[in-house]
Amino acid sequence: MTTTVEPYRDSELPVEQRVADLLARMSLEEKVAQLGCVWITSLLGPSGFDADKARTAVEIGIGEVTRVSGATALLPGETAALVNDVQRFLVQHTRLGIPALVHEEGTGGFSARGATVFPQALGLAATFDPELVQDVASVIREQMLAVGARHCLAPVLDVARDPRWGRVEETYGEDPFLASAMGVAFVSGLQTDDIRVGVLATGKHFLGHGMPEGGKNHAPVQLGARELRDVYAEPFAAAIRDAGLASVMNSYSSVDGLACAGSPSILTGMLRDELRFDGIVVADYFAVALLVTHHHVAADKREAATRALLAGLDVELPQTDCFGGPLLSAIAVGEIPHGAIDAAVRRVLTVKMRLGLFEHPYVDEEKAASVFDTSGQRDLARRAAAESIVLLTNDGVLPLRSGVRRVAVIGPGADDRRLLQGDYHYPAHQEIVYERHDLPGGGEALSSTFADASGTAFLPSADGSEGSFQPGPYFTAHVTPLAGLVEALGPTVEVVHATGCAVTGTDRSGIDEAARLASSADIAVLVVAGRSGLRPSATVGEARDATDLALTGVQVELARRVAATGTPLVTVVLSGRVHSLAEVAACSNALLQVFPPGEEGGSALASVLVGETEPSGRLPVSLPRNVGQVPVYAGPRAGGSSAMFYGDYTDSATSPLFSFGHGLTYTTIDYGTLQVSASDTSSPVTCVLEVTNHGERSGVEVVQLYMTDLVASVARPERQLVGFARVRLEPGDRRQVSFVVDSSRLAFYDEAMRRVTEPGEFRFAAGASYAEIRTEATVELSGETTEHPVHLCVATSVEIGAPAGIAR
């Protein structure tokens, strides 16, 4: 007897045909369910998956399931088993058997118990190494696949130009070109060329989220249409056109009064029509309801659902609220046409089928743990951390000399594994649940925002207490700076340690002891720090914005006291905050910036300090002299870098303390003459130069190529990044670096909002940072003004020649 298979279950048919067939079979309620979401903990009882709860919560199916790993303390095999239970219920016990997407977080590693902890995104950006970022994303993909998670809420593509904003550490920094390159690499590693073996990447937060008023999270954004497109949309545009970005998350903010979650001009006009995005748009957590409570552009949840759905938002996260009863009510009274519902559901079903979820809804529970925190992944984490470390200043004290016999390792960041984590690392992120005792009302006051919605906050066990699924402080093995230095220096060097002070607070009782230890050492390594997270005790992270960019607590005083002993001082700033470091720079012999480096941070730092690894990190953000300069960043529009008419402030230079792209090496690298060839506005520009290592040590130079449009019809950036290359050079090596910059890369939005390249003179400059230009050349592009739509912009290509020696 031949069994007839419904067309939507036939993997041999085109996806479009299968989706059309399934859509035609669905009731309205089943369609709307695909636009919703449920917390995993809504499906759990005291001993695990609860079929009775599932029948109540997802009886007609569900679009997504929220954070099986991120909301529990389950180990990989247990997570995989639970995901299989959920999918089995949906496939076998709902009418149409549609599996769910399980989404998780992953900005600096999969936010899950036992997953490898890589540097936070800002640290990854500091590597200027897209291939490395792609490798990191590939590990996140492998681990998520193993436990059945097919939707990652990363990367953060916000261009961050206000360091007061606590979420800067989750971004790739202040420059749209760098953020684009890193975002494309991350998406490529996560999704791969074949999405059937990939995980959906989610570009967030669309749009302008990284420039909120006053640096306040969720605050309004005041940006013009040109700046919004030239700068803030560019990383999204790149990820869409160059890596096929499959998912986008809205920004919480309003932009020029338009609340992004409910704005058709942003989510449809810009995202879908201009950038040609064809994937799913998901709501940032609670963003639809915030149209009522935060933005006040909707009177109630029905109106919020209507605005969001018609704007182009497809799925409500983290749980069905406005997209449940309120959405059905809006449809019933004719406020939402059925065609709009079908369009959103069609997009959701399409990605599920493209992922192969219908054919392969289950994962191998026995094999899941085998891809978590392996030795190879830890090696990659160490390499990533090492490449992210930025040497800001050095008077010759680094690398540490072989004659050093006693090292004092001091500071709150010296031996605290928790401070190695960013705000979206596990378990730092889970503190909002398992350490909610100091939150207002024990966390219940945050019920409309985070705490109870994370499910685990109120998950019962058999005896009525919080259950075994409750997240806790479960760390992978983390190497602190102290442990790393003890290992790297070996048994012949005595290492002494004192905390000195905490990250916050006014307790100075440990400073005397720290100074005493430093005074008797050959060198002092001071690790000052921030604490990334979401709780009130965190100094940086989501919802942890600040008005003061100085180091917190009495850490500056600790630095001064240690420096006053006369012992050479190496200061390491271990923080996700972009600090103003003038005071600690003034009293340090060497200064290093380390953004949250993850589990191998201490090993990586030690390898750089002792000279086993050459420093190669570069700043993905400008470090201001003072918070009063904010915003200060690379590439302001013409006239933006100085104050008329004396040039500087009355009390400060207008330049940052350390510029974008800055970072020192242990060797001496020279630049040859930049040779530029160009023809017209529709042809590429070729830029070629040589870099040479004249020092006695190997090194990595990050060659940065900048462009200036000397005369344009609108004010253009004074200088903008259009290419970069990491070049490894052994002593005596000379290597040629060639950039091909497509003319579409020179384009901008003119007065008529056309994206054009105009004929005229262009200056190209190569250097070691935005402020340290080594060689430049000016060329003229002939021809007519040429339109270059953003979805057709061509990425800069780079070729690094083989090493050649130099005459001695």
mmCIF file with all atom_site columns, C-alpha atoms in Angstrom, residues 158-326:
data_model
loop_
_atom_site.group_PDB
_atom_site.id
_atom_site.type_symbol
_atom_site.label_atom_id
_atom_site.label_alt_id
_atom_site.label_comp_id
_atom_site.label_asym_id
_atom_site.label_entity_id
_atom_site.label_seq_id
_atom_site.pdbx_PDB_ins_code
_atom_site.Cartn_x
_atom_site.Cartn_y
_atom_site.Cartn_z
_atom_site.occupancy
_atom_site.B_iso_or_equiv
_atom_site.pdbx_formal_charge
_atom_site.auth_seq_id
_atom_site.auth_comp_id
_atom_site.auth_asym_id
_atom_site.auth_atom_id
_atom_site.pdbx_PDB_model_num
ATOM 1   C CA . ASP A 1 158 ? 25.474 48.216 16.090 1.00 0.00 ? 158 ASP A CA 1
ATOM 2   C CA . VAL A 1 159 ? 28.067 50.883 15.369 1.00 0.00 ? 159 VAL A CA 1
ATOM 3   C CA . ALA A 1 160 ? 28.877 52.096 18.881 1.00 0.00 ? 160 ALA A CA 1
ATOM 4   C CA . ARG A 1 161 ? 29.970 55.698 19.218 1.00 0.00 ? 161 ARG A CA 1
ATOM 5   C CA . ASP A 1 162 ? 28.956 56.554 22.763 1.00 0.00 ? 162 ASP A CA 1
ATOM 6   C CA . PRO A 1 163 ? 31.128 54.780 25.348 1.00 0.00 ? 163 PRO A CA 1
ATOM 7   C CA . ARG A 1 164 ? 28.727 55.670 28.134 1.00 0.00 ? 164 ARG A CA 1
ATOM 8   C CA . TRP A 1 165 ? 26.389 53.043 26.704 1.00 0.00 ? 165 TRP A CA 1
ATOM 9   C CA . GLY A 1 166 ? 26.951 49.807 28.584 1.00 0.00 ? 166 GLY A CA 1
ATOM 10  C CA . ARG A 1 167 ? 26.547 47.533 25.564 1.00 0.00 ? 167 ARG A CA 1
ATOM 11  C CA . VAL A 1 168 ? 29.533 48.819 23.595 1.00 0.00 ? 168 VAL A CA 1
ATOM 12  C CA . GLU A 1 169 ? 31.393 45.655 24.632 1.00 0.00 ? 169 GLU A CA 1
ATOM 13  C CA . GLU A 1 170 ? 28.900 43.509 22.700 1.00 0.00 ? 170 GLU A CA 1
ATOM 14  C CA . THR A 1 171 ? 29.626 45.359 19.449 1.00 0.00 ? 171 THR A CA 1
ATOM 15  C CA . TYR A 1 172 ? 32.505 45.409 16.966 1.00 0.00 ? 172 TYR A CA 1
ATOM 16  C CA . GLY A 1 173 ? 33.249 49.027 17.797 1.00 0.00 ? 173 GLY A CA 1
ATOM 17  C CA . GLU A 1 174 ? 32.843 52.457 16.331 1.00 0.00 ? 174 GLU A CA 1
ATOM 18  C CA . ASP A 1 175 ? 33.764 51.975 12.671 1.00 0.00 ? 175 ASP A CA 1
ATOM 19  C CA . PRO A 1 176 ? 31.233 50.720 10.095 1.00 0.00 ? 176 PRO A CA 1
ATOM 20  C CA . PHE A 1 177 ? 33.877 49.128 7.864  1.00 0.00 ? 177 PHE A CA 1
ATOM 21  C CA . LEU A 1 178 ? 35.437 47.106 10.687 1.00 0.00 ? 178 LEU A CA 1
ATOM 22  C CA . ALA A 1 179 ? 32.025 46.145 12.066 1.00 0.00 ? 179 ALA A CA 1
ATOM 23  C CA . SER A 1 180 ? 31.013 45.036 8.574  1.00 0.00 ? 180 SER A CA 1
ATOM 24  C CA . ALA A 1 181 ? 34.077 42.851 8.086  1.00 0.00 ? 181 ALA A CA 1
ATOM 25  C CA . MET A 1 182 ? 33.710 41.204 11.482 1.00 0.00 ? 182 MET A CA 1
ATOM 26  C CA . GLY A 1 183 ? 29.956 40.798 11.091 1.00 0.00 ? 183 GLY A CA 1
ATOM 27  C CA . VAL A 1 184 ? 30.287 39.161 7.689  1.00 0.00 ? 184 VAL A CA 1
ATOM 28  C CA . ALA A 1 185 ? 32.903 36.769 9.094  1.00 0.00 ? 185 ALA A CA 1
ATOM 29  C CA . PHE A 1 186 ? 30.715 35.854 12.077 1.00 0.00 ? 186 PHE A CA 1
ATOM 30  C CA . VAL A 1 187 ? 27.635 35.266 9.935  1.00 0.00 ? 187 VAL A CA 1
ATOM 31  C CA . SER A 1 188 ? 29.653 33.179 7.471  1.00 0.00 ? 188 SER A CA 1
ATOM 32  C CA . GLY A 1 189 ? 30.994 30.982 10.246 1.00 0.00 ? 189 GLY A CA 1
ATOM 33  C CA . LEU A 1 190 ? 27.584 30.538 11.820 1.00 0.00 ? 190 LEU A CA 1
ATOM 34  C CA . GLN A 1 191 ? 25.407 29.978 8.755  1.00 0.00 ? 191 GLN A CA 1
ATOM 35  C CA . THR A 1 192 ? 28.023 28.465 6.388  1.00 0.00 ? 192 THR A CA 1
ATOM 36  C CA . ASP A 1 193 ? 27.480 28.187 2.651  1.00 0.00 ? 193 ASP A CA 1
ATOM 37  C CA . ASP A 1 194 ? 24.866 25.497 3.312  1.00 0.00 ? 194 ASP A CA 1
ATOM 38  C CA . ILE A 1 195 ? 22.309 26.613 5.868  1.00 0.00 ? 195 ILE A CA 1
ATOM 39  C CA . ARG A 1 196 ? 21.169 22.981 6.304  1.00 0.00 ? 196 ARG A CA 1
ATOM 40  C CA . VAL A 1 197 ? 24.292 22.461 8.410  1.00 0.00 ? 197 VAL A CA 1
ATOM 41  C CA . GLY A 1 198 ? 24.267 25.973 9.816  1.00 0.00 ? 198 GLY A CA 1
ATOM 42  C CA . VAL A 1 199 ? 22.638 28.116 12.463 1.00 0.00 ? 199 VAL A CA 1
ATOM 43  C CA . LEU A 1 200 ? 20.646 31.249 11.660 1.00 0.00 ? 200 LEU A CA 1
ATOM 44  C CA . ALA A 1 201 ? 22.594 34.385 12.538 1.00 0.00 ? 201 ALA A CA 1
ATOM 45  C CA . THR A 1 202 ? 20.704 37.435 13.789 1.00 0.00 ? 202 THR A CA 1
ATOM 46  C CA . GLY A 1 203 ? 22.015 40.900 13.055 1.00 0.00 ? 203 GLY A CA 1
ATOM 47  C CA . LYS A 1 204 ? 21.032 43.250 15.828 1.00 0.00 ? 204 LYS A CA 1
ATOM 48  C CA . HIS A 1 205 ? 19.817 45.829 16.618 1.00 0.00 ? 205 HIS A CA 1
ATOM 49  C CA . PHE A 1 206 ? 18.205 47.476 13.596 1.00 0.00 ? 206 PHE A CA 1
ATOM 50  C CA . LEU A 1 207 ? 18.822 50.421 13.673 1.00 0.00 ? 207 LEU A CA 1
ATOM 51  C CA . GLY A 1 208 ? 20.999 53.053 15.342 1.00 0.00 ? 208 GLY A CA 1
ATOM 52  C CA . HIS A 1 209 ? 20.929 51.339 18.747 1.00 0.00 ? 209 HIS A CA 1
ATOM 53  C CA . GLY A 1 210 ? 24.597 52.185 19.414 1.00 0.00 ? 210 GLY A CA 1
ATOM 54  C CA . MET A 1 211 ? 24.092 55.951 19.546 1.00 0.00 ? 211 MET A CA 1
ATOM 55  C CA . PRO A 1 212 ? 21.359 56.533 22.149 1.00 0.00 ? 212 PRO A CA 1
ATOM 56  C CA . GLU A 1 213 ? 20.805 59.908 23.785 1.00 0.00 ? 213 GLU A CA 1
ATOM 57  C CA . GLY A 1 214 ? 23.050 60.281 26.793 1.00 0.00 ? 214 GLY A CA 1
ATOM 58  C CA . GLY A 1 215 ? 24.410 56.773 26.262 1.00 0.00 ? 215 GLY A CA 1
ATOM 59  C CA . LYS A 1 216 ? 21.264 55.437 27.955 1.00 0.00 ? 216 LYS A CA 1
ATOM 60  C CA . ASN A 1 217 ? 20.075 51.971 26.984 1.00 0.00 ? 217 ASN A CA 1
ATOM 61  C CA . HIS A 1 218 ? 16.787 52.073 25.000 1.00 0.00 ? 218 HIS A CA 1
ATOM 62  C CA . ALA A 1 219 ? 17.004 55.880 24.781 1.00 0.00 ? 219 ALA A CA 1
ATOM 63  C CA . PRO A 1 220 ? 15.889 57.707 21.629 1.00 0.00 ? 220 PRO A CA 1
ATOM 64  C CA . VAL A 1 221 ? 18.314 58.031 18.734 1.00 0.00 ? 221 VAL A CA 1
ATOM 65  C CA . GLN A 1 222 ? 18.598 61.325 16.862 1.00 0.00 ? 222 GLN A CA 1
ATOM 66  C CA . LEU A 1 223 ? 20.266 60.584 13.533 1.00 0.00 ? 223 LEU A CA 1
ATOM 67  C CA . GLY A 1 224 ? 19.620 61.962 10.089 1.00 0.00 ? 224 GLY A CA 1
ATOM 68  C CA . ALA A 1 225 ? 18.682 59.716 7.187  1.00 0.00 ? 225 ALA A CA 1
ATOM 69  C CA . ARG A 1 226 ? 22.116 60.073 5.582  1.00 0.00 ? 226 ARG A CA 1
ATOM 70  C CA . GLU A 1 227 ? 24.123 59.226 8.714  1.00 0.00 ? 227 GLU A CA 1
ATOM 71  C CA . LEU A 1 228 ? 21.780 56.365 9.446  1.00 0.00 ? 228 LEU A CA 1
ATOM 72  C CA . ARG A 1 229 ? 22.523 54.807 6.058  1.00 0.00 ? 229 ARG A CA 1
ATOM 73  C CA . ASP A 1 230 ? 26.175 55.745 5.523  1.00 0.00 ? 230 ASP A CA 1
ATOM 74  C CA . VAL A 1 231 ? 27.249 54.563 8.977  1.00 0.00 ? 231 VAL A CA 1
ATOM 75  C CA . TYR A 1 232 ? 24.732 52.610 11.053 1.00 0.00 ? 232 TYR A CA 1
ATOM 76  C CA . ALA A 1 233 ? 23.058 50.506 8.348  1.00 0.00 ? 233 ALA A CA 1
ATOM 77  C CA . GLU A 1 234 ? 26.314 49.543 6.640  1.00 0.00 ? 234 GLU A CA 1
ATOM 78  C CA . PRO A 1 235 ? 27.224 46.505 8.810  1.00 0.00 ? 235 PRO A CA 1
ATOM 79  C CA . PHE A 1 236 ? 23.725 45.116 8.263  1.00 0.00 ? 236 PHE A CA 1
ATOM 80  C CA . ALA A 1 237 ? 23.944 45.797 4.542  1.00 0.00 ? 237 ALA A CA 1
ATOM 81  C CA . ALA A 1 238 ? 27.298 43.995 4.372  1.00 0.00 ? 238 ALA A CA 1
ATOM 82  C CA . ALA A 1 239 ? 26.083 40.973 6.332  1.00 0.00 ? 239 ALA A CA 1
ATOM 83  C CA . ILE A 1 240 ? 23.035 40.693 4.067  1.00 0.00 ? 240 ILE A CA 1
ATOM 84  C CA . ARG A 1 241 ? 24.790 41.083 0.714  1.00 0.00 ? 241 ARG A CA 1
ATOM 85  C CA . ASP A 1 242 ? 28.079 39.303 1.512  1.00 0.00 ? 242 ASP A CA 1
ATOM 86  C CA . ALA A 1 243 ? 26.980 36.553 3.913  1.00 0.00 ? 243 ALA A CA 1
ATOM 87  C CA . GLY A 1 244 ? 23.243 36.051 3.367  1.00 0.00 ? 244 GLY A CA 1
ATOM 88  C CA . LEU A 1 245 ? 22.204 37.130 6.866  1.00 0.00 ? 245 LEU A CA 1
ATOM 89  C CA . ALA A 1 246 ? 19.026 35.176 7.634  1.00 0.00 ? 246 ALA A CA 1
ATOM 90  C CA . SER A 1 247 ? 17.592 36.996 10.649 1.00 0.00 ? 247 SER A CA 1
ATOM 91  C CA . VAL A 1 248 ? 17.459 40.553 11.967 1.00 0.00 ? 248 VAL A CA 1
ATOM 92  C CA . MET A 1 249 ? 16.376 41.855 15.363 1.00 0.00 ? 249 MET A CA 1
ATOM 93  C CA . ASN A 1 250 ? 14.866 45.299 15.830 1.00 0.00 ? 250 ASN A CA 1
ATOM 94  C CA . SER A 1 251 ? 16.353 48.000 18.028 1.00 0.00 ? 251 SER A CA 1
ATOM 95  C CA . TYR A 1 252 ? 14.596 48.988 21.238 1.00 0.00 ? 252 TYR A CA 1
ATOM 96  C CA . SER A 1 253 ? 15.182 52.651 20.428 1.00 0.00 ? 253 SER A CA 1
ATOM 97  C CA . SER A 1 254 ? 13.164 55.114 18.446 1.00 0.00 ? 254 SER A CA 1
ATOM 98  C CA . VAL A 1 255 ? 14.986 56.817 15.578 1.00 0.00 ? 255 VAL A CA 1
ATOM 99  C CA . ASP A 1 256 ? 13.932 60.398 14.932 1.00 0.00 ? 256 ASP A CA 1
ATOM 100 C CA . GLY A 1 257 ? 10.702 59.533 16.704 1.00 0.00 ? 257 GLY A CA 1
ATOM 101 C CA . LEU A 1 258 ? 10.052 56.255 14.902 1.00 0.00 ? 258 LEU A CA 1
ATOM 102 C CA . ALA A 1 259 ? 9.930  53.292 17.292 1.00 0.00 ? 259 ALA A CA 1
ATOM 103 C CA . CYS A 1 260 ? 11.854 50.660 15.351 1.00 0.00 ? 260 CYS A CA 1
ATOM 104 C CA . ALA A 1 261 ? 9.685  47.696 16.356 1.00 0.00 ? 261 ALA A CA 1
ATOM 105 C CA . GLY A 1 262 ? 6.646  49.390 14.842 1.00 0.00 ? 262 GLY A CA 1
ATOM 106 C CA . SER A 1 263 ? 8.110  51.363 11.965 1.00 0.00 ? 263 SER A CA 1
ATOM 107 C CA . PRO A 1 264 ? 7.411  50.198 8.391  1.00 0.00 ? 264 PRO A CA 1
ATOM 108 C CA . SER A 1 265 ? 9.877  52.753 7.006  1.00 0.00 ? 265 SER A CA 1
ATOM 109 C CA . ILE A 1 266 ? 12.667 51.109 9.040  1.00 0.00 ? 266 ILE A CA 1
ATOM 110 C CA . LEU A 1 267 ? 11.769 47.407 8.995  1.00 0.00 ? 267 LEU A CA 1
ATOM 111 C CA . THR A 1 268 ? 10.352 47.318 5.484  1.00 0.00 ? 268 THR A CA 1
ATOM 112 C CA . GLY A 1 269 ? 11.409 50.457 3.614  1.00 0.00 ? 269 GLY A CA 1
ATOM 113 C CA . MET A 1 270 ? 15.038 50.379 4.718  1.00 0.00 ? 270 MET A CA 1
ATOM 114 C CA . LEU A 1 271 ? 15.653 46.773 5.666  1.00 0.00 ? 271 LEU A CA 1
ATOM 115 C CA . ARG A 1 272 ? 13.731 44.883 3.018  1.00 0.00 ? 272 ARG A CA 1
ATOM 116 C CA . ASP A 1 273 ? 13.453 47.359 0.147  1.00 0.00 ? 273 ASP A CA 1
ATOM 117 C CA . GLU A 1 274 ? 16.809 49.170 0.333  1.00 0.00 ? 274 GLU A CA 1
ATOM 118 C CA . LEU A 1 275 ? 19.048 46.477 1.817  1.00 0.00 ? 275 LEU A CA 1
ATOM 119 C CA . ARG A 1 276 ? 17.164 43.635 0.080  1.00 0.00 ? 276 ARG A CA 1
ATOM 120 C CA . PHE A 1 277 ? 16.823 41.547 3.232  1.00 0.00 ? 277 PHE A CA 1
ATOM 121 C CA . ASP A 1 278 ? 14.591 38.490 2.728  1.00 0.00 ? 278 ASP A CA 1
ATOM 122 C CA . GLY A 1 279 ? 14.854 36.646 6.050  1.00 0.00 ? 279 GLY A CA 1
ATOM 123 C CA . ILE A 1 280 ? 12.877 36.846 9.283  1.00 0.00 ? 280 ILE A CA 1
ATOM 124 C CA . VAL A 1 281 ? 12.668 39.859 11.585 1.00 0.00 ? 281 VAL A CA 1
ATOM 125 C CA . VAL A 1 282 ? 12.431 38.958 15.261 1.00 0.00 ? 282 VAL A CA 1
ATOM 126 C CA . ALA A 1 283 ? 11.543 41.237 18.132 1.00 0.00 ? 283 ALA A CA 1
ATOM 127 C CA . ASP A 1 284 ? 14.093 42.101 20.747 1.00 0.00 ? 284 ASP A CA 1
ATOM 128 C CA . TYR A 1 285 ? 12.750 40.794 24.018 1.00 0.00 ? 285 TYR A CA 1
ATOM 129 C CA . PHE A 1 286 ? 9.456  42.505 24.917 1.00 0.00 ? 286 PHE A CA 1
ATOM 130 C CA . ALA A 1 287 ? 9.921  45.101 22.167 1.00 0.00 ? 287 ALA A CA 1
ATOM 131 C CA . VAL A 1 288 ? 6.344  44.801 20.906 1.00 0.00 ? 288 VAL A CA 1
ATOM 132 C CA . ALA A 1 289 ? 4.848  45.537 24.332 1.00 0.00 ? 289 ALA A CA 1
ATOM 133 C CA . LEU A 1 290 ? 7.304  48.408 24.720 1.00 0.00 ? 290 LEU A CA 1
ATOM 134 C CA . LEU A 1 291 ? 5.447  50.192 21.928 1.00 0.00 ? 291 LEU A CA 1
ATOM 135 C CA . VAL A 1 292 ? 2.799  50.674 24.618 1.00 0.00 ? 292 VAL A CA 1
ATOM 136 C CA . THR A 1 293 ? 4.800  51.070 27.812 1.00 0.00 ? 293 THR A CA 1
ATOM 137 C CA . HIS A 1 294 ? 7.994  52.742 26.623 1.00 0.00 ? 294 HIS A CA 1
ATOM 138 C CA . HIS A 1 295 ? 7.411  54.558 23.352 1.00 0.00 ? 295 HIS A CA 1
ATOM 139 C CA . HIS A 1 296 ? 3.706  55.300 23.839 1.00 0.00 ? 296 HIS A CA 1
ATOM 140 C CA . VAL A 1 297 ? 2.947  54.894 20.139 1.00 0.00 ? 297 VAL A CA 1
ATOM 141 C CA . ALA A 1 298 ? 0.276  52.269 20.778 1.00 0.00 ? 298 ALA A CA 1
ATOM 142 C CA . ALA A 1 299 ? -2.635 52.469 23.183 1.00 0.00 ? 299 ALA A CA 1
ATOM 143 C CA . ASP A 1 300 ? -2.771 48.764 23.994 1.00 0.00 ? 300 ASP A CA 1
ATOM 144 C CA . LYS A 1 301 ? -1.287 45.401 23.049 1.00 0.00 ? 301 LYS A CA 1
ATOM 145 C CA . ARG A 1 302 ? -3.676 44.933 20.131 1.00 0.00 ? 302 ARG A CA 1
ATOM 146 C CA . GLU A 1 303 ? -2.522 48.158 18.558 1.00 0.00 ? 303 GLU A CA 1
ATOM 147 C CA . ALA A 1 304 ? 1.105  47.272 19.343 1.00 0.00 ? 304 ALA A CA 1
ATOM 148 C CA . ALA A 1 305 ? 0.712  43.909 17.624 1.00 0.00 ? 305 ALA A CA 1
ATOM 149 C CA . THR A 1 306 ? -0.891 45.583 14.626 1.00 0.00 ? 306 THR A CA 1
ATOM 150 C CA . ARG A 1 307 ? 1.845  48.180 14.281 1.00 0.00 ? 307 ARG A CA 1
ATOM 151 C CA . ALA A 1 308 ? 4.655  45.638 14.654 1.00 0.00 ? 308 ALA A CA 1
ATOM 152 C CA . LEU A 1 309 ? 3.238  43.045 12.279 1.00 0.00 ? 309 LEU A CA 1
ATOM 153 C CA . LEU A 1 310 ? 2.408  45.584 9.576  1.00 0.00 ? 310 LEU A CA 1
ATOM 154 C CA . ALA A 1 311 ? 5.824  47.195 10.008 1.00 0.00 ? 311 ALA A CA 1
ATOM 155 C CA . GLY A 1 312 ? 7.471  43.919 9.023  1.00 0.00 ? 312 GLY A CA 1
ATOM 156 C CA . LEU A 1 313 ? 8.212  42.209 12.337 1.00 0.00 ? 313 LEU A CA 1
ATOM 157 C CA . ASP A 1 314 ? 7.647  38.459 12.036 1.00 0.00 ? 314 ASP A CA 1
ATOM 158 C CA . VAL A 1 315 ? 8.224  36.816 15.422 1.00 0.00 ? 315 VAL A CA 1
ATOM 159 C CA . GLU A 1 316 ? 7.667  38.062 18.961 1.00 0.00 ? 316 GLU A CA 1
ATOM 160 C CA . LEU A 1 317 ? 10.340 37.121 21.510 1.00 0.00 ? 317 LEU A CA 1
ATOM 161 C CA . PRO A 1 318 ? 10.895 35.850 24.163 1.00 0.00 ? 318 PRO A CA 1
ATOM 162 C CA . GLN A 1 319 ? 7.301  34.708 24.711 1.00 0.00 ? 319 GLN A CA 1
ATOM 163 C CA . THR A 1 320 ? 3.969  35.148 23.009 1.00 0.00 ? 320 THR A CA 1
ATOM 164 C CA . ASP A 1 321 ? 2.228  38.209 24.381 1.00 0.00 ? 321 ASP A CA 1
ATOM 165 C CA . CYS A 1 322 ? 1.040  40.805 21.888 1.00 0.00 ? 322 CYS A CA 1
ATOM 166 C CA . PHE A 1 323 ? 1.268  38.259 19.067 1.00 0.00 ? 323 PHE A CA 1
ATOM 167 C CA . GLY A 1 324 ? -1.227 35.981 20.802 1.00 0.00 ? 324 GLY A CA 1
ATOM 168 C CA . GLY A 1 325 ? -4.747 37.035 21.716 1.00 0.00 ? 325 GLY A CA 1
ATOM 169 C CA . PRO A 1 326 ? -4.205 40.721 20.862 1.00 0.00 ? 326 PRO A CA 1
#
